[in-house]
């Protein structure tokens, strides 16, 4: 990383560190932080180079000059939320990430492994957007930072983009087709659902990310769900006739 980036010292860019430290504090993370600027970067982006109990944030392109202070706070919060996800819950999500990463680089990887890795990546980004919202407490800031980074624009109207996203969902209901990051309109709608405290937010977000499972595109968890449902159906069908429940009871028993 040191060969391909410029390491930013606290003394040279104290304002950047002040913003990042605020994100650390609001996420209740107590780790040393270092910021880097990537060399020869195309476009704008940011990423977290993970090390246990350390935060290393890499900035790509003119992100600090294009984003406002609050938008930069949103970006730092998003990247640090990756660290939060991997450190909390006894590190279970980090372990899952590492296992799936190892499985998918094998040339004999099963399609279910690839789909599981894809969905995990998408949900990771959704989780981190929620971290940005928690830190900034402003959905418009989170959305404008997302769109600025993806489009390169200097100015973005978050409300206008939300209307654009609504038009997309009115015309198209298919799930995300992205490999690593959900489409910006999906992420924008998820942020707004959380901010509005929509009681069906999780269901709606799952529908945007996964939709209805197709038998030839199941991830590992979906395979397990289908397996359990199939087993229950077979068990009900094989019950001896004298003790078989009636048809309505059999159907209700299959619901999960």
Coordinates of C-alpha atoms in Angstrom, one line a residue:
X1 CA 0.0 0.0 0.0
X2 CA 2.9 2.4 0.8
X3 CA 4.1 2.0 -2.8
X4 CA 0.9 3.0 -4.4
X5 CA -0.4 5.7 -2.0
X6 CA 0.7 8.9 -0.3
X7 CA 0.4 8.7 3.5
X8 CA -1.3 11.7 5.0
X9 CA 0.2 12.9 8.3
X10 CA -2.1 14.4 10.9
X11 CA 0.0 17.6 11.0
X12 CA -0.4 18.2 7.2
X13 CA -4.2 17.6 7.0
X14 CA -5.5 18.0 10.5
X15 CA -9.0 18.9 9.3
X16 CA -9.3 15.5 7.5
X17 CA -8.3 13.7 10.7
X18 CA -10.7 15.8 12.7
X19 CA -13.6 14.6 10.6
X20 CA -12.4 11.0 10.6
X21 CA -12.0 11.1 14.4
X22 CA -15.5 12.3 14.8
X23 CA -16.8 9.3 12.8
X24 CA -14.7 7.0 15.0
X25 CA -16.1 8.6 18.1
X26 CA -19.8 8.3 16.9
X27 CA -19.2 4.7 15.9
X28 CA -17.6 4.0 19.3
X29 CA -14.4 2.7 17.7
X30 CA -11.2 3.2 19.6
X31 CA -8.5 2.4 17.1
X32 CA -5.5 4.2 15.5
X33 CA -6.4 5.8 12.2
X34 CA -4.2 6.6 9.1
X35 CA -5.4 8.2 5.9
X36 CA -3.8 7.7 2.5
X37 CA -4.3 9.3 -1.0
X38 CA -4.0 6.8 -3.8
X39 CA -1.7 7.7 -6.7
X40 CA -2.8 7.6 -10.3
X41 CA -6.4 7.1 -9.3
X42 CA -9.2 7.3 -11.8
X43 CA -12.5 8.6 -10.6
X44 CA -13.4 9.1 -6.9
X45 CA -13.8 6.5 -4.2
X46 CA -12.6 5.4 -0.8
X47 CA -11.8 2.1 0.7
X48 CA -10.7 0.5 4.0
X49 CA -7.5 -1.6 4.2
X50 CA -8.4 -3.9 7.0
X51 CA -5.9 -4.7 9.8
X52 CA -7.1 -5.9 13.2
X53 CA -7.7 -3.0 15.6
X54 CA -6.4 -0.4 13.1
X55 CA -8.1 1.8 10.6
X56 CA -6.4 2.6 7.3
X57 CA -8.6 4.6 4.9
X58 CA -7.5 5.1 1.3
X59 CA -9.0 8.0 -0.7
X60 CA -9.1 7.9 -4.5
X61 CA -9.2 11.0 -6.8
X62 CA -10.3 14.5 -5.8
X63 CA -12.7 13.3 -3.2
X64 CA -11.8 15.8 -0.5
X65 CA -12.2 18.8 -2.8
X66 CA -15.5 17.6 -4.3
X67 CA -17.3 16.7 -1.1
X68 CA -18.5 19.0 1.7
X69 CA -17.3 18.5 5.3
X70 CA -20.5 16.6 6.1
X71 CA -20.2 14.5 3.0
X72 CA -16.7 13.6 3.8
X73 CA -17.8 12.6 7.3
X74 CA -20.4 10.3 5.6
X75 CA -17.6 8.7 3.5
X76 CA -15.3 8.2 6.5
X77 CA -18.2 6.7 8.5
X78 CA -19.0 4.3 5.7
X79 CA -15.5 3.0 5.5
X80 CA -15.1 2.7 9.3
X81 CA -18.4 0.8 9.4
X82 CA -16.7 -2.0 7.6
X83 CA -14.3 -2.2 10.5
X84 CA -17.2 -2.1 12.9
X85 CA -18.9 -4.9 11.1
X86 CA -15.8 -7.1 11.1
X87 CA -14.9 -6.4 14.8
X88 CA -18.4 -6.8 16.3
X89 CA -20.4 -9.9 16.7
X90 CA -17.3 -11.8 17.8
X91 CA -15.8 -11.3 14.3
X92 CA -18.4 -13.8 12.8
X93 CA -18.9 -11.6 9.7
X94 CA -15.2 -11.3 9.1
X95 CA -14.8 -15.1 9.3
X96 CA -17.7 -15.6 6.8
X97 CA -16.2 -13.0 4.5
X98 CA -12.8 -14.8 4.6
X99 CA -14.3 -18.2 4.1
X100 CA -16.3 -17.1 1.1
X101 CA -13.4 -15.2 -0.4
X102 CA -11.3 -18.4 -0.2
X103 CA -14.0 -20.5 -1.7
X104 CA -14.7 -18.2 -4.6
X105 CA -11.1 -18.0 -5.8
X106 CA -11.0 -21.7 -6.3
X107 CA -11.5 -22.6 -9.9
X108 CA -14.0 -25.3 -8.8
X109 CA -16.1 -22.8 -6.9
X110 CA -19.8 -23.7 -6.9
X111 CA -22.3 -21.1 -8.2
X112 CA -23.8 -21.0 -4.7
X113 CA -20.4 -19.8 -3.3
X114 CA -20.2 -17.0 -5.9
X115 CA -23.8 -15.9 -5.2
X116 CA -23.2 -16.0 -1.5
X117 CA -20.1 -13.8 -1.8
X118 CA -21.9 -11.4 -4.1
X119 CA -24.8 -11.0 -1.7
X120 CA -22.5 -10.6 1.3
X121 CA -20.7 -7.8 -0.5
X122 CA -23.9 -6.0 -1.3
X123 CA -25.2 -6.3 2.2
X124 CA -21.9 -5.1 3.6
X125 CA -22.3 -1.9 1.6
X126 CA -25.9 -1.5 2.7
X127 CA -24.8 -1.9 6.4
X128 CA -22.1 0.7 6.0
X129 CA -24.5 3.2 4.4
X130 CA -26.6 2.8 7.6
X131 CA -23.4 3.5 9.5
X132 CA -23.1 6.7 7.5
X133 CA -26.6 7.7 8.3
X134 CA -26.1 6.9 12.0
X135 CA -23.1 9.2 12.1
X136 CA -24.3 12.1 10.0
X137 CA -28.0 11.9 11.0
X138 CA -28.9 13.3 7.5
X139 CA -30.0 11.1 4.7
X140 CA -29.5 13.8 2.1
X141 CA -25.8 14.1 3.0
X142 CA -25.4 10.3 2.7
X143 CA -27.2 10.2 -0.7
X144 CA -25.4 13.3 -2.1
X145 CA -22.0 11.8 -1.2
X146 CA -22.9 8.5 -2.9
X147 CA -24.0 10.2 -6.1
X148 CA -21.1 12.6 -6.2
X149 CA -18.6 9.8 -6.0
X150 CA -20.4 7.7 -8.6
X151 CA -21.0 10.6 -11.0
X152 CA -18.1 13.0 -10.4
X153 CA -20.5 15.9 -10.1
X154 CA -19.7 18.9 -8.0
X155 CA -23.3 19.5 -6.9
X156 CA -26.1 16.9 -6.3
X157 CA -29.7 17.4 -5.1
X158 CA -30.5 14.4 -3.0
X159 CA -34.3 14.9 -3.1
X160 CA -34.2 15.1 -6.9
X161 CA -32.2 11.8 -7.0
X162 CA -34.7 10.1 -4.7
X163 CA -37.5 11.1 -7.1
X164 CA -35.4 9.5 -9.9
X165 CA -35.0 6.4 -7.8
X166 CA -38.7 6.2 -7.2
X167 CA -39.3 6.3 -11.0
X168 CA -37.0 3.4 -11.4
X169 CA -38.8 1.3 -8.9
X170 CA -42.2 2.2 -10.5
X171 CA -41.0 0.8 -13.8
X172 CA -38.7 -2.0 -12.7
X173 CA -39.0 -4.4 -9.7
X174 CA -36.0 -6.7 -10.4
X175 CA -33.3 -7.2 -7.7
X176 CA -29.8 -5.7 -7.9
X177 CA -27.6 -7.1 -10.6
X178 CA -24.4 -5.6 -9.2
X179 CA -21.4 -7.7 -8.2
X180 CA -20.0 -5.8 -5.3
X181 CA -21.9 -2.5 -4.6
X182 CA -25.6 -2.1 -4.9
X183 CA -26.8 0.4 -7.5
X184 CA -26.9 4.0 -6.2
X185 CA -30.7 4.2 -6.5
X186 CA -31.0 1.1 -4.4
X187 CA -28.7 2.5 -1.7
X188 CA -30.4 5.9 -1.8
X189 CA -33.8 4.3 -1.2
X190 CA -32.5 2.1 1.6
X191 CA -31.1 5.2 3.4
X192 CA -34.4 6.9 3.1
X193 CA -36.3 3.9 4.4
X194 CA -34.1 3.8 7.5
X195 CA -34.4 7.5 8.1
X196 CA -38.2 7.3 7.9
X197 CA -38.1 4.3 10.3
X198 CA -40.2 2.3 7.9
X199 CA -41.4 -0.8 9.7
X200 CA -41.0 -2.8 6.5
X201 CA -37.5 -1.5 5.8
X202 CA -35.7 -4.8 6.1
X203 CA -38.2 -6.6 3.9
X204 CA -38.1 -3.9 1.2
X205 CA -34.3 -3.8 1.2
X206 CA -34.1 -7.6 0.9
X207 CA -36.5 -7.4 -2.0
X208 CA -34.3 -4.8 -3.7
X209 CA -31.1 -6.8 -3.1
X210 CA -32.3 -10.4 -3.7
X211 CA -35.8 -10.4 -5.0
X212 CA -37.5 -13.9 -5.2
X213 CA -34.9 -16.7 -5.2
X214 CA -34.5 -18.6 -8.5
X215 CA -33.7 -22.3 -8.1
X216 CA -30.7 -22.0 -10.4
X217 CA -29.3 -19.0 -8.7
X218 CA -29.5 -19.9 -5.0
X219 CA -26.9 -18.8 -2.5
X220 CA -26.0 -21.1 0.4
X221 CA -28.6 -19.7 2.8
X222 CA -31.3 -19.9 0.2
X223 CA -30.3 -23.5 -0.6
X224 CA -30.7 -24.4 3.1
X225 CA -34.2 -22.7 3.2
X226 CA -35.4 -24.6 0.2
X227 CA -33.9 -27.8 1.6
X228 CA -35.9 -27.4 4.9
X229 CA -39.1 -26.6 3.0
X230 CA -38.7 -29.5 0.7
X231 CA -38.0 -31.9 3.6
X232 CA -41.1 -30.7 5.5
X233 CA -43.2 -31.2 2.4
X234 CA -41.9 -34.7 1.8
X235 CA -42.4 -35.6 5.5
X236 CA -46.0 -34.4 5.3
X237 CA -46.7 -36.3 2.0
X238 CA -45.3 -39.5 3.5
X239 CA -47.4 -39.4 6.7
X240 CA -49.5 -42.6 6.8
X241 CA -53.0 -41.9 5.5
X242 CA -54.9 -42.6 8.8
X243 CA -52.8 -39.8 10.5
X244 CA -52.5 -37.4 7.6
X245 CA -53.7 -33.9 8.4
X246 CA -56.2 -32.4 6.0
X247 CA -55.1 -30.4 3.0
X248 CA -55.4 -26.9 4.6
X249 CA -53.3 -28.0 7.6
X250 CA -50.6 -29.4 5.3
X251 CA -50.4 -26.2 3.4
X252 CA -50.3 -24.0 6.5
X253 CA -47.5 -26.2 7.9
X254 CA -45.3 -25.5 4.9
X255 CA -45.4 -21.7 5.5
X256 CA -42.3 -20.2 7.0

